Amino acid sequence: MGNEEMFSNWLMPIWTGGTVWEEPVCFFEDGQGVIQGGSLVYAPNEVVKVMNHDATIIFEENRDYEVTKAGIRLMEGSRIPLLKRESYIGQFTGDTDVEWLCLPGKKQYVRIFSEITQYQVLVTYETAEGTWRGPVPSRQGGKLVNTYRKLERGEPLHIVFYGDSITAGWEASGADEKAVDMYSLEPMEIKFSRYPHMPVWAELVTEKIRRTYPQAVITKDNLSAGGSTAQWGLEHVNELFDRVATPDLVLVGFGMNCMWDPPEVFINYISGICGELRKRNPNCEFVLYPAMVANPEMSAYQNDNMCSYEKALENYASNQSGMVAAPIHSMFRKMVEQGKQYYEISGNAVNHPNDFSIRLYAQIIWETLCR
């Protein structure tokens, strides 16, 4: 799983500031043909390195880019790739398979475009510490009494991840994960191999726990499925969990594919999942989390209930023993509100995270787990 320095960089919390490692920016044409992108989470004090997606080209300041107060700007004649509008936007001709991807007016749609990562330039830079303006995850591990008892005593701890494609691990550059096919419920492998060969966030979190508590015997299963909803999660919870060892800690994350359900319906599905699992193990503990933001250009994602889902999860967890909730959605939403472009944090231009966003998932979940 990479070397120690790389693993440390992957788990370095973005909200602390200081050195920001390989934050992606993307220069792209918007609907009016205007070049957008280049925004960084922080105002850079010093740009250390700018390189292409696979670290084979180092770009030069004042030749390829210039540094601004908000990030970097593309220069004329730059070697940095420009994402043309027609590469990620198609003309809608009535195909029902892509109707959910449509922009307002239904004349165009966003392509599921995993190649977007090839247009994302990686920026390492220095910034002032303590200048994050968004929410920060609180350490809630004190509620996970059973989990920490096992970790500190060196007892076996079985962790299960249960959610949609983001938890399954799609788009992680070094994904090598066994997940579940949503339709057949059969195991499926998710594999990618490109720079920097980073594992899925579920594996990052599990490995962080292993390294922090080397005396514990930790096993992991991932029962997540691409395209799944919270309703699917409840309907299949018993069939899927019959296949694995009794869980001690379950991380439950749905929402991206059902974000139009009323919050009360969504939380009923989540509470149903947790209830069924506690029938198996009354001491089972949980981390609940919503999804990141989806592409705001798409009409389907412009009136979602994800903010309400996050609040519902927080309220539900606060009234349960052995259960915590992580503020995934609000932290991503704050980044976008502060100017980070969606095509700079997405791994498919629609609803999957890229490595940077996968790292943020792992960082938030780990911080939430900590005491």
Tab-separated table of C-alpha atoms in Angstrom:
chain	number	residue	atom	x	y	z
A	1	MET	CA	0.000	0.000	0.000
A	2	GLY	CA	2.545	2.565	-1.081
A	3	ASN	CA	5.395	3.676	1.172
A	4	GLU	CA	5.025	5.260	4.598
A	5	GLU	CA	5.305	8.798	3.241
A	6	MET	CA	2.652	8.226	0.604
A	7	PHE	CA	0.266	6.582	3.072
A	8	SER	CA	0.773	9.518	5.429
A	9	ASN	CA	0.015	11.958	2.606
A	10	TRP	CA	-3.181	10.114	1.716
A	11	LEU	CA	-4.449	10.380	5.295
A	12	MET	CA	-3.247	13.941	6.034
A	13	PRO	CA	-6.437	15.904	6.850
A	14	ILE	CA	-7.138	18.533	4.214
A	15	TRP	CA	-8.687	20.837	6.843
A	16	THR	CA	-5.390	21.347	8.686
A	17	GLY	CA	-3.748	23.367	5.931
A	18	GLY	CA	0.048	23.450	5.788
A	19	THR	CA	1.291	21.314	2.912
A	20	VAL	CA	-1.447	20.164	0.546
A	21	TRP	CA	-0.295	17.164	-1.458
A	22	GLU	CA	-1.319	16.620	-5.074
A	23	GLU	CA	-4.624	18.471	-5.069
A	24	PRO	CA	-6.205	18.131	-8.522
A	25	VAL	CA	-7.273	21.052	-10.662
A	26	CYS	CA	-8.929	20.815	-14.044
A	27	PHE	CA	-9.161	23.366	-16.836
A	28	PHE	CA	-12.380	22.879	-18.780
A	29	GLU	CA	-14.766	24.702	-21.084
A	30	ASP	CA	-18.133	25.611	-19.587
A	31	GLY	CA	-21.433	25.937	-21.454
A	32	GLN	CA	-20.463	29.355	-22.791
A	33	GLY	CA	-17.056	28.211	-23.968
A	34	VAL	CA	-15.276	30.021	-21.130
A	35	ILE	CA	-12.290	28.249	-19.604
A	36	GLN	CA	-12.890	27.451	-15.935
A	37	GLY	CA	-10.873	25.652	-13.279
A	38	GLY	CA	-7.556	25.907	-11.518
A	39	SER	CA	-9.104	26.607	-8.125
A	40	LEU	CA	-7.398	25.291	-5.001
A	41	VAL	CA	-8.936	24.659	-1.591
A	42	TYR	CA	-6.570	27.240	-0.076
A	43	ALA	CA	-4.824	30.358	-1.287
A	44	PRO	CA	-1.328	29.070	-2.090
A	45	ASN	CA	1.608	30.650	-0.275
A	46	GLU	CA	4.015	28.650	-2.413
A	47	VAL	CA	3.396	26.203	-5.226
A	48	VAL	CA	5.889	23.369	-4.843
A	49	LYS	CA	5.058	21.211	-7.860
A	50	VAL	CA	2.495	20.981	-10.655
A	51	MET	CA	2.422	17.752	-12.645
A	52	ASN	CA	0.150	15.805	-14.939
A	53	HIS	CA	-2.186	13.022	-13.849
A	54	ASP	CA	0.387	10.230	-13.911
A	55	ALA	CA	3.402	12.205	-12.666
A	56	THR	CA	5.272	11.923	-15.974
A	57	ILE	CA	5.337	15.660	-16.765
A	58	ILE	CA	6.335	18.481	-14.404
A	59	PHE	CA	4.771	21.744	-15.540
A	60	GLU	CA	6.625	25.042	-15.295
A	61	GLU	CA	5.462	28.264	-13.687
A	62	ASN	CA	5.212	31.208	-16.125
A	63	ARG	CA	5.364	28.775	-19.027
A	64	ASP	CA	2.416	26.462	-18.387
A	65	TYR	CA	0.671	28.261	-15.536
A	66	GLU	CA	0.819	31.286	-13.298
A	67	VAL	CA	-0.052	31.345	-9.621
A	68	THR	CA	-3.063	33.408	-8.501
A	69	LYS	CA	-4.661	34.142	-5.151
A	70	ALA	CA	-7.203	31.355	-5.799
A	71	GLY	CA	-4.970	28.732	-7.407
A	72	ILE	CA	-3.283	28.554	-10.795
A	73	ARG	CA	-4.230	30.001	-14.170
A	74	LEU	CA	-3.659	28.416	-17.586
A	75	MET	CA	-1.206	30.308	-19.789
A	76	GLU	CA	-1.286	30.610	-23.557
A	77	GLY	CA	0.637	27.774	-25.157
A	78	SER	CA	0.525	25.720	-21.973
A	79	ARG	CA	1.202	21.993	-22.048
A	80	ILE	CA	-1.555	21.475	-19.467
A	81	PRO	CA	-4.519	19.697	-21.100
A	82	LEU	CA	-7.809	21.509	-21.629
A	83	LEU	CA	-11.030	19.547	-21.296
A	84	LYS	CA	-13.270	20.476	-24.201
A	85	ARG	CA	-16.992	20.743	-23.556
A	86	GLU	CA	-17.877	18.162	-26.191
A	87	SER	CA	-15.684	15.574	-24.449
A	88	TYR	CA	-17.886	15.393	-21.362
A	89	ILE	CA	-21.223	16.771	-22.641
A	90	GLY	CA	-23.356	14.940	-25.213
A	91	GLN	CA	-26.489	15.864	-27.170
A	92	PHE	CA	-29.590	14.206	-25.730
A	93	THR	CA	-31.638	12.395	-28.388
A	94	GLY	CA	-34.210	10.731	-26.166
A	95	ASP	CA	-32.205	7.732	-24.997
A	96	THR	CA	-33.833	6.725	-21.724
A	97	ASP	CA	-30.585	5.176	-20.460
A	98	VAL	CA	-28.961	8.606	-20.218
A	99	GLU	CA	-32.016	10.708	-19.397
A	100	TRP	CA	-31.037	10.891	-15.720
A	101	LEU	CA	-27.776	12.558	-16.811
A	102	CYS	CA	-29.514	15.460	-18.565
A	103	LEU	CA	-28.864	19.129	-18.028
A	104	PRO	CA	-31.864	21.423	-17.489
A	105	GLY	CA	-33.904	21.594	-20.692
A	106	LYS	CA	-32.986	18.034	-21.690
A	107	LYS	CA	-31.032	19.086	-24.755
A	108	GLN	CA	-27.697	17.868	-23.408
A	109	TYR	CA	-26.427	15.363	-20.867
A	110	VAL	CA	-23.220	14.748	-18.922
A	111	ARG	CA	-21.295	11.715	-20.094
A	112	ILE	CA	-20.067	9.216	-17.501
A	113	PHE	CA	-16.483	10.182	-18.254
A	114	SER	CA	-13.871	8.303	-16.212
A	115	GLU	CA	-11.194	9.746	-18.496
A	116	ILE	CA	-11.635	13.059	-16.676
A	117	THR	CA	-8.787	12.117	-14.350
A	118	GLN	CA	-6.403	12.439	-17.321
A	119	TYR	CA	-7.260	16.140	-17.467
A	120	GLN	CA	-6.723	16.721	-13.758
A	121	VAL	CA	-3.400	18.341	-12.942
A	122	LEU	CA	-1.899	17.621	-9.514
A	123	VAL	CA	-0.737	20.592	-7.441
A	124	THR	CA	1.382	20.340	-4.302
A	125	TYR	CA	1.561	23.633	-2.427
A	126	GLU	CA	2.077	25.327	0.926
A	127	THR	CA	-0.609	27.333	2.639
A	128	ALA	CA	-1.247	28.860	6.034
A	129	GLU	CA	-2.404	26.451	8.708
A	130	GLY	CA	-5.761	26.959	10.372
A	131	THR	CA	-7.440	28.678	7.411
A	132	TRP	CA	-10.028	26.010	6.558
A	133	ARG	CA	-13.428	27.737	6.572
A	134	GLY	CA	-15.665	24.699	6.462
A	135	PRO	CA	-16.965	22.194	9.006
A	136	VAL	CA	-14.511	19.877	10.713
A	137	PRO	CA	-15.361	16.298	11.723
A	138	SER	CA	-15.479	15.768	15.467
A	139	ARG	CA	-13.781	12.829	17.149
A	140	GLN	CA	-16.590	10.545	18.253
A	141	GLY	CA	-14.766	7.307	18.945
A	142	GLY	CA	-15.658	7.579	22.632
A	143	LYS	CA	-19.097	6.270	21.702
A	144	LEU	CA	-17.620	3.143	20.117
A	145	VAL	CA	-16.884	1.434	23.408
A	146	ASN	CA	-17.024	-2.148	22.161
A	147	THR	CA	-14.803	-1.417	19.165
A	148	TYR	CA	-12.065	0.199	21.242
A	149	ARG	CA	-12.242	-2.496	23.890
A	150	LYS	CA	-11.431	-5.078	21.228
A	151	LEU	CA	-8.717	-2.948	19.669
A	152	GLU	CA	-6.959	-2.250	22.949
A	153	ARG	CA	-7.187	-5.834	24.172
A	154	GLY	CA	-5.858	-7.186	20.894
A	155	GLU	CA	-9.048	-9.116	20.219
A	156	PRO	CA	-10.471	-9.940	16.761
A	157	LEU	CA	-12.449	-7.101	15.197
A	158	HIS	CA	-14.518	-7.677	12.068
A	159	ILE	CA	-15.332	-4.558	10.025
A	160	VAL	CA	-17.903	-4.492	7.226
A	161	PHE	CA	-18.434	-1.665	4.739
A	162	TYR	CA	-21.955	-1.433	3.340
A	163	GLY	CA	-22.966	1.184	0.812
A	164	ASP	CA	-22.992	2.176	-2.834
A	165	SER	CA	-20.302	2.487	-5.517
A	166	ILE	CA	-18.336	5.109	-3.579
A	167	THR	CA	-17.867	2.710	-0.675
A	168	ALA	CA	-17.296	-0.183	-3.079
A	169	GLY	CA	-14.331	1.766	-4.434
A	170	TRP	CA	-15.025	2.880	-7.996
A	171	GLU	CA	-12.414	5.205	-9.518
A	172	ALA	CA	-9.745	4.670	-6.816
A	173	SER	CA	-6.490	4.585	-8.787
A	174	GLY	CA	-5.248	1.410	-7.110
A	175	ALA	CA	-8.560	-0.271	-6.352
A	176	ASP	CA	-8.263	-3.981	-5.687
A	177	GLU	CA	-11.500	-4.607	-3.835
A	178	LYS	CA	-14.076	-7.354	-3.628
A	179	ALA	CA	-17.553	-5.865	-3.543
A	180	VAL	CA	-21.033	-6.965	-4.699
A	181	ASP	CA	-22.998	-6.831	-7.955
A	182	MET	CA	-26.241	-4.991	-7.245
A	183	TYR	CA	-28.417	-7.221	-9.423
A	184	SER	CA	-27.026	-10.723	-8.985
A	185	LEU	CA	-25.717	-10.095	-5.443
A	186	GLU	CA	-22.670	-12.081	-6.501
A	187	PRO	CA	-19.161	-10.984	-5.521
A	188	MET	CA	-17.391	-8.749	-8.029
A	189	GLU	CA	-13.888	-7.360	-8.243
A	190	ILE	CA	-13.135	-3.665	-8.667
A	191	LYS	CA	-9.677	-3.083	-10.090
A	192	PHE	CA	-7.842	-0.010	-11.366
A	193	SER	CA	-4.138	0.543	-11.869
A	194	ARG	CA	-2.829	4.048	-12.439
A	195	TYR	CA	-0.822	6.653	-10.545
A	196	PRO	CA	-0.641	6.859	-7.551
A	197	HIS	CA	-2.160	3.364	-7.144
A	198	MET	CA	-4.169	4.373	-4.089
A	199	PRO	CA	-6.512	1.789	-2.525
A	200	VAL	CA	-10.211	2.374	-1.996
A	201	TRP	CA	-11.047	4.495	1.023
A	202	ALA	CA	-12.449	1.502	2.927
A	203	GLU	CA	-9.021	-0.125	2.723
A	204	LEU	CA	-7.267	3.122	3.692
A	205	VAL	CA	-9.365	3.361	6.856
A	206	THR	CA	-8.918	-0.313	7.697
A	207	GLU	CA	-5.164	-0.086	7.195
A	208	LYS	CA	-5.013	3.014	9.404
A	209	ILE	CA	-6.765	1.086	12.175
A	210	ARG	CA	-4.352	-1.847	11.707
A	211	ARG	CA	-1.325	0.435	11.939
A	212	THR	CA	-2.678	2.243	14.972
A	213	TYR	CA	-3.599	-0.963	16.817
A	214	PRO	CA	-1.106	-3.578	15.541
A	215	GLN	CA	-1.932	-5.935	18.401
A	216	ALA	CA	-5.551	-6.357	17.213
A	217	VAL	CA	-6.627	-8.968	14.655
A	218	ILE	CA	-8.678	-7.011	12.111
A	219	THR	CA	-10.625	-8.502	9.241
A	220	LYS	CA	-12.664	-6.649	6.639
A	221	ASP	CA	-15.452	-7.310	4.159
A	222	ASN	CA	-16.968	-4.922	1.645
A	223	LEU	CA	-20.598	-5.681	0.782
A	224	SER	CA	-21.176	-2.455	-1.159
A	225	ALA	CA	-22.697	-2.368	-4.633
A	226	GLY	CA	-22.594	0.215	-7.397
A	227	GLY	CA	-26.016	1.742	-8.089
A	228	SER	CA	-27.482	0.612	-4.784
A	229	THR	CA	-29.921	2.605	-2.652
A	230	ALA	CA	-30.731	2.594	1.046
A	231	GLN	CA	-33.851	0.591	0.227
A	232	TRP	CA	-31.718	-2.008	-1.556
A	233	GLY	CA	-29.464	-2.075	1.486
A	234	LEU	CA	-32.350	-2.960	3.787
A	235	GLU	CA	-33.917	-5.472	1.396
A	236	HIS	CA	-30.692	-7.468	1.041
A	237	VAL	CA	-28.994	-6.913	4.391
A	238	ASN	CA	-29.654	-10.384	5.772
A	239	GLU	CA	-28.834	-12.277	2.585
A	240	LEU	CA	-25.530	-10.446	2.195
A	241	PHE	CA	-24.449	-10.493	5.831
A	242	ASP	CA	-25.155	-14.234	6.008
A	243	ARG	CA	-22.043	-14.635	3.848
A	244	VAL	CA	-19.571	-12.985	6.194
A	245	ALA	CA	-18.474	-13.276	9.800
A	246	THR	CA	-20.611	-11.552	12.405
A	247	PRO	CA	-19.729	-7.837	12.221
A	248	ASP	CA	-18.378	-5.825	15.141
A	249	LEU	CA	-18.220	-2.478	13.330
A	250	VAL	CA	-20.269	-1.591	10.244
A	251	LEU	CA	-19.812	1.527	8.135
A	252	VAL	CA	-23.087	2.319	6.359
A	253	GLY	CA	-23.137	4.808	3.488
A	254	PHE	CA	-25.991	5.216	1.019
A	255	GLY	CA	-27.640	8.243	-0.580
A	256	MET	CA	-26.088	9.035	-3.946
A	257	ASN	CA	-28.598	6.869	-5.819
A	258	CYS	CA	-31.656	7.675	-3.720
A	259	MET	CA	-31.176	11.316	-2.743
A	260	TRP	CA	-34.708	12.208	-3.813
A	261	ASP	CA	-36.377	10.045	-1.177
A	262	PRO	CA	-37.826	12.074	1.710
A	263	PRO	CA	-35.375	12.189	4.644
A	264	GLU	CA	-37.771	10.300	6.899
A	265	VAL	CA	-37.965	7.473	4.362
A	266	PHE	CA	-34.195	7.386	3.979
A	267	ILE	CA	-33.534	7.251	7.711
A	268	ASN	CA	-36.093	4.487	8.139
A	269	TYR	CA	-34.103	2.353	5.711
A	270	ILE	CA	-30.854	3.118	7.555
A	271	SER	CA	-32.351	2.384	10.973
A	272	GLY	CA	-33.785	-0.834	9.547
A	273	ILE	CA	-30.319	-1.924	8.396
A	274	CYS	CA	-28.807	-1.186	11.794
A	275	GLY	CA	-31.660	-2.945	13.562
A	276	GLU	CA	-31.232	-6.117	11.531
A	277	LEU	CA	-27.506	-6.168	12.178
A	278	ARG	CA	-27.945	-5.720	15.905
A	279	LYS	CA	-30.102	-8.820	15.899
A	280	ARG	CA	-26.940	-10.650	14.843
A	281	ASN	CA	-24.720	-8.875	17.323
A	282	PRO	CA	-26.311	-6.620	19.970
A	283	ASN	CA	-22.877	-5.064	20.537
A	284	CYS	CA	-22.406	-4.144	16.879
A	285	GLU	CA	-21.382	-0.514	16.392
A	286	PHE	CA	-21.848	1.798	13.418
A	287	VAL	CA	-20.428	4.717	11.477
A	288	LEU	CA	-23.108	6.343	9.309
A	289	TYR	CA	-22.343	8.779	6.512
A	290	PRO	CA	-24.096	10.390	3.512
A	291	ALA	CA	-22.591	10.828	0.044
A	292	MET	CA	-20.460	13.617	-1.384
A	293	VAL	CA	-21.919	16.150	-3.780
A	294	ALA	CA	-22.923	15.119	-7.304
A	295	ASN	CA	-22.526	17.131	-10.508
A	296	PRO	CA	-24.496	20.354	-9.935
A	297	GLU	CA	-24.937	20.895	-13.677
A	298	MET	CA	-27.290	17.936	-13.917
A	299	SER	CA	-30.933	18.734	-13.260
A	300	ALA	CA	-31.427	15.487	-11.308
A	301	TYR	CA	-28.919	16.595	-8.691
A	302	GLN	CA	-30.076	20.186	-8.270
A	303	ASN	CA	-32.861	19.484	-5.784
A	304	ASP	CA	-31.573	16.560	-3.767
A	305	ASN	CA	-32.092	15.858	-0.073
A	306	MET	CA	-28.496	15.083	0.849
A	307	CYS	CA	-28.132	17.920	3.371
A	308	SER	CA	-31.272	16.676	5.092
A	309	TYR	CA	-29.914	13.128	5.012
A	310	GLU	CA	-26.784	14.246	6.849
A	311	LYS	CA	-28.819	15.946	9.556
A	312	ALA	CA	-31.115	12.924	9.850
A	313	LEU	CA	-28.110	10.618	10.252
A	314	GLU	CA	-26.602	12.880	12.905
A	315	ASN	CA	-29.864	13.020	14.849
A	316	TYR	CA	-30.387	9.279	14.622
A	317	ALA	CA	-26.827	8.454	15.703
A	318	SER	CA	-26.940	10.912	18.593
A	319	ASN	CA	-29.839	8.972	20.127
A	320	GLN	CA	-28.218	5.541	19.741
A	321	SER	CA	-25.453	3.873	21.711
A	322	GLY	CA	-22.410	2.730	19.784
A	323	MET	CA	-23.247	4.826	16.724
A	324	VAL	CA	-21.654	7.919	15.151
A	325	ALA	CA	-22.221	9.966	11.988
A	326	ALA	CA	-19.593	11.552	9.723
A	327	PRO	CA	-20.160	14.932	7.966
A	328	ILE	CA	-19.133	13.800	4.488
A	329	HIS	CA	-21.642	15.824	2.491
A	330	SER	CA	-21.284	19.149	4.280
A	331	MET	CA	-17.507	19.147	3.919
A	332	PHE	CA	-17.698	18.482	0.178
A	333	ARG	CA	-20.459	21.045	-0.239
A	334	LYS	CA	-18.350	23.668	1.524
A	335	MET	CA	-15.425	23.017	-0.834
A	336	VAL	CA	-17.660	23.590	-3.855
A	337	GLU	CA	-19.239	26.691	-2.307
A	338	GLN	CA	-15.744	28.118	-1.784
A	339	GLY	CA	-14.902	27.746	-5.461
A	340	LYS	CA	-13.589	24.225	-5.976
A	341	GLN	CA	-14.972	23.106	-9.332
A	342	TYR	CA	-16.857	19.808	-9.489
A	343	TYR	CA	-14.720	18.571	-12.385
A	344	GLU	CA	-11.702	18.920	-10.092
A	345	ILE	CA	-13.035	16.547	-7.416
A	346	SER	CA	-14.898	13.969	-9.514
A	347	GLY	CA	-13.598	10.705	-10.926
A	348	ASN	CA	-16.320	10.262	-13.572
A	349	ALA	CA	-17.795	13.778	-14.073
A	350	VAL	CA	-21.127	12.615	-12.614
A	351	ASN	CA	-21.164	11.160	-9.108
A	352	HIS	CA	-17.913	9.363	-8.250
A	353	PRO	CA	-14.945	10.811	-6.331
A	354	ASN	CA	-11.422	10.997	-7.718
A	355	ASP	CA	-8.405	10.083	-5.587
A	356	PHE	CA	-8.388	13.463	-3.849
A	357	SER	CA	-12.034	13.062	-2.839
A	358	ILE	CA	-11.501	9.421	-1.883
A	359	ARG	CA	-8.723	10.615	0.399
A	360	LEU	CA	-11.129	13.113	1.927
A	361	TYR	CA	-13.633	10.323	2.592
A	362	ALA	CA	-10.932	8.343	4.409
A	363	GLN	CA	-9.740	11.379	6.355
A	364	ILE	CA	-13.239	12.289	7.554
A	365	ILE	CA	-14.174	8.727	8.484
A	366	TRP	CA	-10.909	8.174	10.351
A	367	GLU	CA	-11.254	11.437	12.267
A	368	THR	CA	-14.825	10.513	13.196
A	369	LEU	CA	-13.635	7.122	14.443
A	370	CYS	CA	-10.911	8.633	16.613
A	371	ARG	CA	-11.357	9.324	20.304
